[in-house]
GROMACS .gro file of C-alpha atoms in nm:
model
  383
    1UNK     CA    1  -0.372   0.390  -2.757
    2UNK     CA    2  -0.716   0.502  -2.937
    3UNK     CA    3  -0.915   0.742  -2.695
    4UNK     CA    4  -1.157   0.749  -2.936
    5UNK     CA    5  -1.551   0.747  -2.765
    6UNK     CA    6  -1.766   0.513  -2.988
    7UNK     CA    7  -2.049   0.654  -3.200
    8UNK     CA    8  -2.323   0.537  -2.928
    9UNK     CA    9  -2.137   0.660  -2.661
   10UNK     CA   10  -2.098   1.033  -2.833
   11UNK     CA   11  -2.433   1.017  -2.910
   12UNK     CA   12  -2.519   0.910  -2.508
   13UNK     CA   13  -2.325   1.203  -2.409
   14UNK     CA   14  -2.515   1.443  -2.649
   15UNK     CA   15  -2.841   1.320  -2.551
   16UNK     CA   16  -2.765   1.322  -2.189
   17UNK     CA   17  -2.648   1.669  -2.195
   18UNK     CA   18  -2.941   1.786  -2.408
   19UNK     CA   19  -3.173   1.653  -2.146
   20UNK     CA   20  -3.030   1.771  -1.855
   21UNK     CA   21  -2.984   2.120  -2.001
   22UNK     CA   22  -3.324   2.150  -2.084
   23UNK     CA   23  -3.507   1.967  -1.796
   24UNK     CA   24  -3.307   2.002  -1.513
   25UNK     CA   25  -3.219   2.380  -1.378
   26UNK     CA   26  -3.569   2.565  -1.364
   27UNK     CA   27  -3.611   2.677  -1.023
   28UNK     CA   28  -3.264   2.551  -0.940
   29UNK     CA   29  -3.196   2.859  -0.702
   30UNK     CA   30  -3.520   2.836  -0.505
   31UNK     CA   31  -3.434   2.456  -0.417
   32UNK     CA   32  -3.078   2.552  -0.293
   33UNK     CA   33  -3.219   2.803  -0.057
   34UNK     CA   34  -3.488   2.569   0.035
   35UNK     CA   35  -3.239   2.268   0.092
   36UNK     CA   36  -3.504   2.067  -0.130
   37UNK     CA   37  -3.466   1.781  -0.335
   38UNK     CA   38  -3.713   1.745  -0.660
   39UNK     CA   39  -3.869   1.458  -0.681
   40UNK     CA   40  -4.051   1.539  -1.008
   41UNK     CA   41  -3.645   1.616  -1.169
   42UNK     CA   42  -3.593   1.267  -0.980
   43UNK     CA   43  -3.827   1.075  -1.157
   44UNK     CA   44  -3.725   1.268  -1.497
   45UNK     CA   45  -3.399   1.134  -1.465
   46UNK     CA   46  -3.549   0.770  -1.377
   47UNK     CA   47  -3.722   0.826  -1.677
   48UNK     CA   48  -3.463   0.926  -1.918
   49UNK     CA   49  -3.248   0.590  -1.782
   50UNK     CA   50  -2.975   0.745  -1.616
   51UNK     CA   51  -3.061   0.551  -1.231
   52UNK     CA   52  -3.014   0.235  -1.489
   53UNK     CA   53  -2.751   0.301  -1.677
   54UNK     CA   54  -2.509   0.021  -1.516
   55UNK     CA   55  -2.760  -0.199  -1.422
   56UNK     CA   56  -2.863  -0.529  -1.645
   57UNK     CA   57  -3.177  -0.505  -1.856
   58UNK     CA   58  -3.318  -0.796  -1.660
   59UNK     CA   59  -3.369  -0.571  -1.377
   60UNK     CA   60  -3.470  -0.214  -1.589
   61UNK     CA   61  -3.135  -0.105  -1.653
   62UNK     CA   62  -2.915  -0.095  -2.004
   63UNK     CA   63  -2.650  -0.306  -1.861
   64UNK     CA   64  -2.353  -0.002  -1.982
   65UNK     CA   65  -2.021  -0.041  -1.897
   66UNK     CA   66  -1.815   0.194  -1.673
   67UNK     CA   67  -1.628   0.370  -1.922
   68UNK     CA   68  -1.949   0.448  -2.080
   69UNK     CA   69  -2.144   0.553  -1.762
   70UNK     CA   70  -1.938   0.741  -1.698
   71UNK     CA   71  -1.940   0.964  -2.023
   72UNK     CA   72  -2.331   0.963  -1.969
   73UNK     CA   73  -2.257   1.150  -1.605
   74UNK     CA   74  -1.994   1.379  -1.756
   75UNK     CA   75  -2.258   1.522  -1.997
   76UNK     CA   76  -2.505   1.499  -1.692
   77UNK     CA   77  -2.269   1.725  -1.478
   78UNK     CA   78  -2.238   1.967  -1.755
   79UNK     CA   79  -2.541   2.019  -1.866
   80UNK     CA   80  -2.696   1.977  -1.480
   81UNK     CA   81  -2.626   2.263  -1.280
   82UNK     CA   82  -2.839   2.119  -1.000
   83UNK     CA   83  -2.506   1.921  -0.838
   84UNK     CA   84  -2.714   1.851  -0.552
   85UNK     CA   85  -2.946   1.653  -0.776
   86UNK     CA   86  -2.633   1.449  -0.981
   87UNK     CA   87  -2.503   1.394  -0.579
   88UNK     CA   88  -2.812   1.212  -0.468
   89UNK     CA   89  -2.826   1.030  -0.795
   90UNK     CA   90  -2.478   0.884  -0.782
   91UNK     CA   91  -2.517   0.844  -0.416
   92UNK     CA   92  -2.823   0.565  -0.499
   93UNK     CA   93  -2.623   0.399  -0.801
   94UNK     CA   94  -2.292   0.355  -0.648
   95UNK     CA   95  -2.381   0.285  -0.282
   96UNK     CA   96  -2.664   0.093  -0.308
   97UNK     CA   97  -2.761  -0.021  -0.646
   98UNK     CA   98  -2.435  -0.172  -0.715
   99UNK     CA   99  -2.331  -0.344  -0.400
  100UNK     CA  100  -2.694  -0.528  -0.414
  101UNK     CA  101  -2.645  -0.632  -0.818
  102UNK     CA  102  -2.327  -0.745  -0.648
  103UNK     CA  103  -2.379  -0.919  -0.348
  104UNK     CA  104  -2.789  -0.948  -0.333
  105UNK     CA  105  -2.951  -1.264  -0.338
  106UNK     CA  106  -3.192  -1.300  -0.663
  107UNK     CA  107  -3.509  -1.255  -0.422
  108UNK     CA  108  -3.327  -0.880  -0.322
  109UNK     CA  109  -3.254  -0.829  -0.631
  110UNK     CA  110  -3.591  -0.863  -0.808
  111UNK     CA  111  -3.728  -0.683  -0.486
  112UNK     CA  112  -3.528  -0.377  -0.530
  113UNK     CA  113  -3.368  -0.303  -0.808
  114UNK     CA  114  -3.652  -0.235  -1.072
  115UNK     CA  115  -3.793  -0.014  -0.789
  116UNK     CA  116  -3.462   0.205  -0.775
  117UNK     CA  117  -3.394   0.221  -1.145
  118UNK     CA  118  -3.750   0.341  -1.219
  119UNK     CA  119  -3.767   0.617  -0.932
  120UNK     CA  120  -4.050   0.431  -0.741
  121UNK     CA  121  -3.809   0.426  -0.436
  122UNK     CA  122  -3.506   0.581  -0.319
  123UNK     CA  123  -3.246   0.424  -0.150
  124UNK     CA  124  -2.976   0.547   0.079
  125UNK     CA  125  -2.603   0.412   0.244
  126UNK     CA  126  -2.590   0.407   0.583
  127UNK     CA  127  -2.199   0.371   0.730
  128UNK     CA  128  -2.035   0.666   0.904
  129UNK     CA  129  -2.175   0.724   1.269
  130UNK     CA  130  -2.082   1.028   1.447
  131UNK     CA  131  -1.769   0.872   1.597
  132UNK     CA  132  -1.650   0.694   1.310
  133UNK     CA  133  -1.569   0.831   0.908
  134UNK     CA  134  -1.271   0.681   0.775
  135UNK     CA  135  -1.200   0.469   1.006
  136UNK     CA  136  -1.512   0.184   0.982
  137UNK     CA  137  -1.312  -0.008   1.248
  138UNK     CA  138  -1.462   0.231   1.502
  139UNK     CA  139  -1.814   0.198   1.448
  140UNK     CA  140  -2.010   0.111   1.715
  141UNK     CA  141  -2.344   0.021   1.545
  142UNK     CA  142  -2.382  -0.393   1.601
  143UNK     CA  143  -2.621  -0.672   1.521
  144UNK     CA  144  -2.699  -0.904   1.748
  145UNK     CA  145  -2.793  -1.249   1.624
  146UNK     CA  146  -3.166  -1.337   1.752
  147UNK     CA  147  -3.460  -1.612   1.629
  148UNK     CA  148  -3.326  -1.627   1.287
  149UNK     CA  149  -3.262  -1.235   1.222
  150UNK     CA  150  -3.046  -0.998   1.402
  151UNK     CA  151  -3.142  -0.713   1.614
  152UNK     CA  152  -2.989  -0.359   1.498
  153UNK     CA  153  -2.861  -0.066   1.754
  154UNK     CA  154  -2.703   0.240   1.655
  155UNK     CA  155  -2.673   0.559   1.518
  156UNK     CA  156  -2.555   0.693   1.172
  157UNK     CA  157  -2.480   0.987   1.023
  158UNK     CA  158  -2.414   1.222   0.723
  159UNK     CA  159  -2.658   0.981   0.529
  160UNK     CA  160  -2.710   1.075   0.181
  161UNK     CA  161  -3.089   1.034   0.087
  162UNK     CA  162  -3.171   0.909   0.439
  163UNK     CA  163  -3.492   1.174   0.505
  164UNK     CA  164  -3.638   1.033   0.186
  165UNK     CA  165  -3.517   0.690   0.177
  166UNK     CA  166  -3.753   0.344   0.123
  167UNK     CA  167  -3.433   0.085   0.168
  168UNK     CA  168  -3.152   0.187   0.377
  169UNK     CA  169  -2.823  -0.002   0.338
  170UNK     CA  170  -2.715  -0.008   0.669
  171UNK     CA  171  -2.358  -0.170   0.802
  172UNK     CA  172  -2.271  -0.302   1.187
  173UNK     CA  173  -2.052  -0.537   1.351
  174UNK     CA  174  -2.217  -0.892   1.443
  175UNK     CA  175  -2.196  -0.964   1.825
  176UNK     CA  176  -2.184  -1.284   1.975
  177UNK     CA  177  -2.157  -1.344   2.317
  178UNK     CA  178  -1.870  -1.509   2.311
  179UNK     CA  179  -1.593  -1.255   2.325
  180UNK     CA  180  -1.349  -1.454   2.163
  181UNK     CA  181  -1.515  -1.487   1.819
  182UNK     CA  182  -1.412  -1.211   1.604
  183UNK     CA  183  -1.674  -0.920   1.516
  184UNK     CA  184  -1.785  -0.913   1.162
  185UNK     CA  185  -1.868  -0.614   0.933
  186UNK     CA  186  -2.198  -0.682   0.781
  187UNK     CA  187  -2.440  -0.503   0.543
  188UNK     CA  188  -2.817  -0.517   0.566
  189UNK     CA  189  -3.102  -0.398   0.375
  190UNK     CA  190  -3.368  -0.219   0.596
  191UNK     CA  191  -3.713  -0.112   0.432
  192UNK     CA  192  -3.834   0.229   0.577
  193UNK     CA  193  -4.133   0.108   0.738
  194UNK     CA  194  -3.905  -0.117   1.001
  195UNK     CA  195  -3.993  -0.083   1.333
  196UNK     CA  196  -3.730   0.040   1.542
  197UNK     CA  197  -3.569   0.218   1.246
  198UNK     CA  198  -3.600   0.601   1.253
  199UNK     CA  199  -3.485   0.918   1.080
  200UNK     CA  200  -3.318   1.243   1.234
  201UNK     CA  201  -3.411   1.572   1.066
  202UNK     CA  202  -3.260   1.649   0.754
  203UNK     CA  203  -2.935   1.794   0.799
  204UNK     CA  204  -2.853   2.199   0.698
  205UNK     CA  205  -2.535   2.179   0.467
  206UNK     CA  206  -2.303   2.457   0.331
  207UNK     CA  207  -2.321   2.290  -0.060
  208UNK     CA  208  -2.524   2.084  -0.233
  209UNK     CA  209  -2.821   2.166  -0.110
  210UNK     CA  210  -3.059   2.048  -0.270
  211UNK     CA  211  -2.888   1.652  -0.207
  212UNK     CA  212  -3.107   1.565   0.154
  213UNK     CA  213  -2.889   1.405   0.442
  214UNK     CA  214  -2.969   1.285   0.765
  215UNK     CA  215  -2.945   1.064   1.100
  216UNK     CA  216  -3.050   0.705   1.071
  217UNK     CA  217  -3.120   0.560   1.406
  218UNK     CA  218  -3.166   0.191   1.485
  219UNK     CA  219  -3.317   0.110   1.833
  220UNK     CA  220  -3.332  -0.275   1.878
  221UNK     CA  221  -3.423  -0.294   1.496
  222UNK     CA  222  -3.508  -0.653   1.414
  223UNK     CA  223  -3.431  -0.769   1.050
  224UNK     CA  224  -3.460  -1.102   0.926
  225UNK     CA  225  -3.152  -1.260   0.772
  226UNK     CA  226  -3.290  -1.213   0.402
  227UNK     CA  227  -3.266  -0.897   0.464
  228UNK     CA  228  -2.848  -0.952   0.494
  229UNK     CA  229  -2.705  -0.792   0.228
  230UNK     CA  230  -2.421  -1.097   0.141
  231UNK     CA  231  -2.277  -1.348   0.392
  232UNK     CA  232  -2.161  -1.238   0.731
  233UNK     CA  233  -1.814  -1.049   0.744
  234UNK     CA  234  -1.804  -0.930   0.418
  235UNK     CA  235  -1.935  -0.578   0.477
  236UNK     CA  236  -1.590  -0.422   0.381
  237UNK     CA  237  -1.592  -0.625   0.083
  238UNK     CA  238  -1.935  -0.458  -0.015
  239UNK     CA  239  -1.804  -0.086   0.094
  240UNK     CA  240  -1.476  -0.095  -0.117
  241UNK     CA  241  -1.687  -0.252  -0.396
  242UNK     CA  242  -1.910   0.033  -0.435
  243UNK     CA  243  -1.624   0.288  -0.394
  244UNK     CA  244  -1.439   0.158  -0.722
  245UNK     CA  245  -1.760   0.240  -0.946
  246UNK     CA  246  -1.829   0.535  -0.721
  247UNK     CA  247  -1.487   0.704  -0.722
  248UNK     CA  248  -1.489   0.716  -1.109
  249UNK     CA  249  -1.835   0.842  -1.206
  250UNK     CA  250  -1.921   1.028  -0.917
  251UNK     CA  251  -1.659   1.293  -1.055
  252UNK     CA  252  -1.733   1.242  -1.382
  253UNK     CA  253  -2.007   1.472  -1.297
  254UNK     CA  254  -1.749   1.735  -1.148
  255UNK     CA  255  -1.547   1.718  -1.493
  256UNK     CA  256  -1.904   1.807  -1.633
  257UNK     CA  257  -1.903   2.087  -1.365
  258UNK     CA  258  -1.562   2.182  -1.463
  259UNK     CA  259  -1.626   2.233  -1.799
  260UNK     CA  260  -1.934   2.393  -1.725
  261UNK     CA  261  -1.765   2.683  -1.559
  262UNK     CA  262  -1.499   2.702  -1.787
  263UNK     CA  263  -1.761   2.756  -2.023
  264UNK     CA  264  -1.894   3.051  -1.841
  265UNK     CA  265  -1.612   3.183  -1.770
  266UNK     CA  266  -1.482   3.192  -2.133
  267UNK     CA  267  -1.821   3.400  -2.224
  268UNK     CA  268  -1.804   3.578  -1.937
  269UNK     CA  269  -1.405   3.705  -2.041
  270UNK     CA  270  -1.541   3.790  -2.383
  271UNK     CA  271  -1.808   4.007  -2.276
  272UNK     CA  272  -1.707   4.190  -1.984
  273UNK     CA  273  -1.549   4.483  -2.049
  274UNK     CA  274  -1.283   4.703  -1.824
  275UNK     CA  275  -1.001   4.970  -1.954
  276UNK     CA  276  -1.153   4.945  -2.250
  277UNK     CA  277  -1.109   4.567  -2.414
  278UNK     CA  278  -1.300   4.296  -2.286
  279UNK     CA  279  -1.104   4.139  -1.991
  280UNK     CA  280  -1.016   3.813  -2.123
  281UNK     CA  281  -0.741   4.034  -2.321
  282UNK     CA  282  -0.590   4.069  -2.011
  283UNK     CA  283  -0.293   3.825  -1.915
  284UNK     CA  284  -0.387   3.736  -1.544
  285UNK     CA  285  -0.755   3.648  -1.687
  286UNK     CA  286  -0.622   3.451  -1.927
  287UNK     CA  287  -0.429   3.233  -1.773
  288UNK     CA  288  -0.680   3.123  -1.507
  289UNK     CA  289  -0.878   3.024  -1.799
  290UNK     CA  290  -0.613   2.797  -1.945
  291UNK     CA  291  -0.505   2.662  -1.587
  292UNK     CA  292  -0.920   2.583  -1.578
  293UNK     CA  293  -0.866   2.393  -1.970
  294UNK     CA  294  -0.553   2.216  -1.889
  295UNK     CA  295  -0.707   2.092  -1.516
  296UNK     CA  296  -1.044   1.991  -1.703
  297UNK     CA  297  -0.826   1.744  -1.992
  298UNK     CA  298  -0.622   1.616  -1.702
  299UNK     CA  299  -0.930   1.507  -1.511
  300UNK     CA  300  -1.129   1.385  -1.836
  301UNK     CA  301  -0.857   1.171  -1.921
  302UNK     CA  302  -0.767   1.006  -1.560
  303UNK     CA  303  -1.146   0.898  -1.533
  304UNK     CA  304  -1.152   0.777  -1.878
  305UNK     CA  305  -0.858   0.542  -1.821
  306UNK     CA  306  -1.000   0.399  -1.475
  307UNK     CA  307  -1.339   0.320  -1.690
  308UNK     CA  308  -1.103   0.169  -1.969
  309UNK     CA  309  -0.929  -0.028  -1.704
  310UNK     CA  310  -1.220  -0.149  -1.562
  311UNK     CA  311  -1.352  -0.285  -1.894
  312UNK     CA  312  -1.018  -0.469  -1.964
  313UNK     CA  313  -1.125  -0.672  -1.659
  314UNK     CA  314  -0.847  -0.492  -1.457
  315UNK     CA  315  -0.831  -0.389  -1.072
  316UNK     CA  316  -0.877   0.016  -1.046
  317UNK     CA  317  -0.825   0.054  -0.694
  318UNK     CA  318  -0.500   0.304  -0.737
  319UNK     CA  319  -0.674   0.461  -1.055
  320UNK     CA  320  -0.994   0.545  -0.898
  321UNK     CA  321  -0.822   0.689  -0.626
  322UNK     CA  322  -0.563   0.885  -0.817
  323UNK     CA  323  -0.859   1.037  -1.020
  324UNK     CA  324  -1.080   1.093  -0.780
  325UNK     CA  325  -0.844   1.331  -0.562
  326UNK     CA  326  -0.694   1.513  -0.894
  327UNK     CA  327  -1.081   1.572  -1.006
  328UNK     CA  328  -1.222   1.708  -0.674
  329UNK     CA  329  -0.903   1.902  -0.554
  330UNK     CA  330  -0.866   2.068  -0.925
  331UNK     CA  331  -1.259   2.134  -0.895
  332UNK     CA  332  -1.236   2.347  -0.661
  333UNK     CA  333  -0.951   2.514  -0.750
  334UNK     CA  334  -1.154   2.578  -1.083
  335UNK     CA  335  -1.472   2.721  -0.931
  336UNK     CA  336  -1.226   2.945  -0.686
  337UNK     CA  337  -1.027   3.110  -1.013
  338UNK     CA  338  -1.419   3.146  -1.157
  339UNK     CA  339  -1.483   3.322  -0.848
  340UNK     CA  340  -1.218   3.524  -0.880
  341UNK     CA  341  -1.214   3.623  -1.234
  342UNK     CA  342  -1.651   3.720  -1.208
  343UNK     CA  343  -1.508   3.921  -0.931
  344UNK     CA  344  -1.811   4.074  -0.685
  345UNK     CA  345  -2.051   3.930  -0.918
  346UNK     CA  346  -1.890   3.599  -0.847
  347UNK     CA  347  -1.957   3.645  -0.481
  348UNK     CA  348  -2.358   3.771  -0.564
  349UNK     CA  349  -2.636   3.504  -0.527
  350UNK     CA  350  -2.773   3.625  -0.818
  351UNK     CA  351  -2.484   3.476  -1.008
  352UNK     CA  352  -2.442   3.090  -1.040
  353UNK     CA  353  -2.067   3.050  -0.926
  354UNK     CA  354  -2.123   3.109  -0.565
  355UNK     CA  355  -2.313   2.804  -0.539
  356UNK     CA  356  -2.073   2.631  -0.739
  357UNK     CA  357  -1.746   2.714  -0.512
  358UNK     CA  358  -1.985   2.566  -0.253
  359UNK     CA  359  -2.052   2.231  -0.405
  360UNK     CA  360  -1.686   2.174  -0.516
  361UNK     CA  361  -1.578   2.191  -0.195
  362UNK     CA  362  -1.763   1.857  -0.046
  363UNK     CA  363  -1.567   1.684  -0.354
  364UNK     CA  364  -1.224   1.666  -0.116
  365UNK     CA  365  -1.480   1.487   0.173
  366UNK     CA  366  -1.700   1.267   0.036
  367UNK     CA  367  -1.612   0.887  -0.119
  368UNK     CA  368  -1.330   0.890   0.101
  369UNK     CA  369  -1.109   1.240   0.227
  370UNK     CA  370  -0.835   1.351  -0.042
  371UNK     CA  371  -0.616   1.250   0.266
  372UNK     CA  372  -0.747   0.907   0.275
  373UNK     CA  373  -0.740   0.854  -0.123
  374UNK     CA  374  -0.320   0.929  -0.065
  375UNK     CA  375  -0.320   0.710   0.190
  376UNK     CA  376  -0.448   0.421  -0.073
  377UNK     CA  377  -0.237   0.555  -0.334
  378UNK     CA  378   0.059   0.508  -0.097
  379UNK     CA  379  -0.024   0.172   0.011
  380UNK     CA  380  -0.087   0.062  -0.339
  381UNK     CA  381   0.282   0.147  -0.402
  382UNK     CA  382   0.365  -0.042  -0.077
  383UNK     CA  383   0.459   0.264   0.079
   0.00000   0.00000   0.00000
């Protein structure tokens, strides 16, 4: 077994991290308070390739593997301490970029992709409603087909993006008339300038800021059916698809996180001084550190062997759901024992770590509950 990185993909990482160190945290604690996403760091990122970095070169992306995109977002999460930012980012590539390189007809493709890659437009996933999360069976949103298109009604929520977003990816349940014919899960494409498409105000959130969410609303929404993301029906298809990639880079940025406050807290350690040594002498401090070290390898090397998977042409469906709840669950315990070990500083705005406990902890809801990433581990082992 070689776990070797290649020499491109080390020097990816170091040129990744370089950038986002140096271009992406100025002002970082003014757009938390001000729940603001930067569309100048946006378009800086756009720039640098990382919105492409899965995508084929045919449509302005570098065509990289997963394993390799997802050592790019690693070094993005560590040297990023915007998570907000890296949130929204993912939350285009995974959700919406993929599925349509996936599913899109060539027309969608050429329509939209270049657009998202370069940072011209912003797209945004549009599934849970406020009666439905996990459970997709229970959404109520449907599309009625009507003169060659499909009329959209209903309501979603906790939408990633959605106050700033030129494409929605939107998902509802066809309805017929007649009752008997089964009711289909089905994704669509909706430009922002759609009539009967609307947005609820941005959403107030206890972490990640600086990532915008909102309402998307669809009153008797009429889209035409080249606007169908994919045939009819295969909407869960296009969900799950998007959750493999997502699963596995998504929290690559949290290992970057992770060893980001290990990081801190190791200088921290050194240079704090109580009873007369610098605390890191002390066992209790310690310790935390190395339970921080040996929860950061743990979680480097799970998402490394779901990418390595995926590029043997094998299914990672347990994989990316084994690493994504050891990752987010061991993130937060991380950024707690940094808490704890800055001690009142730690709980100070004027310290980074405060925000950081508050970002880790969205890491056990989002991309599917820690609860509901058991409940596909368990059914993977035909539990």
């Amino acid at each position: 077994m070689d776990f070797a990185l290649s020499t491109e993909q080390l020097e990816l990482s170091r040129a990744v991290f370089d950038f986002a160190r140096e271009q992406l945290n100025d002002d970082l604690a003014a757009r938390d308070a001000n729940g603001s996403l930067s569309r100048e760091l946006w378009h800086k990122c756009a720039q640098f390739g990382l919105l492409g970095l899965p995508i084929p070169v045919e449509y302005g992306g570098q065509g990289q593997d997963l394993l390799t995109t997802i050592v790019a977002m690693e070094a993005l999460g560590r040297g990023c301490r915007d998570n907000g930012l890296i949130f929204s980012l993912n939350a285009q590539m995974w959700a919406c970029q993929m599925p349509l390189l996936r599913y899109g007809t060539e027309a969608q493709k050429r329509q939209w992709l270049p657009k998202l890659v370069s940072g011209e437009a912003i797209g945004a996933h549009a599934v849970t409603e406020p009666g439905a999360g996990s459970d997709v069976f229970s959404l109520t949103s449907r599309a009625e087909p009507i003169n060659g298109g499909y009329r959209l009604n209903g309501v979603k929520t906790f939408s990633t993006n959605a106050p700033l977003a030129d494409v929605v990816l939107a998902f509802a349940y066809i309805e017929r008339s007649a009752e008997s014919k089964p009711k289909l899960l089905t994704g669509f494409l909706v430009p922002r300038a759609t009539p009967g498409m609307s947005f609820g105000q941005p959403m107030s959130k206890m972490g990640l800021r600086t990532s915008p969410m909102g309402e998307v609303i669809f009153e008797d929404c009429y889209v035409s059916e080249s606007e169908r993301l994919g045939p009819e029906g295969v909407g869960a298809a296009i969900f799950n698809s998007a959750m493999e990639w997502e699963r596995a880079c998504i929290f690559a940025g949290h290992v970057g996180a992770m060893e980001r406050l290990l990081d801190d807290c190791i200088s921290y350690a050194r240079s704090r001084r109580q009873f007369g040594q610098p605390i890191a002498k002390f066992e209790s401090v310690a310790n935390k550190i190395a339970d921080m070290k040996v929860a950061l390898e743990a979680s480097r090397l799970l998402l490394y062997y779901a990418g390595w998977l995926h590029g043997q042409g094998k299914t990672t469906v347990m994989e990316s759901a084994i690493a994504k709840l050891f990752v987010s669950e061991n993130h937060v315990r991380s950024a707690l024992n940094a808490l704890q070990l800055f001690g009142g500083y730690g709980y100070m705005k004027e310290y980074p770590i405060e925000r950081e406990v508050r970002d880790a902890l969205s890491g056990t809801l989002y991309s599917g509950t820690s609860e509901m990433q058991r409940k596909i581990i368990a059914r993977c082992l035909r539990l």
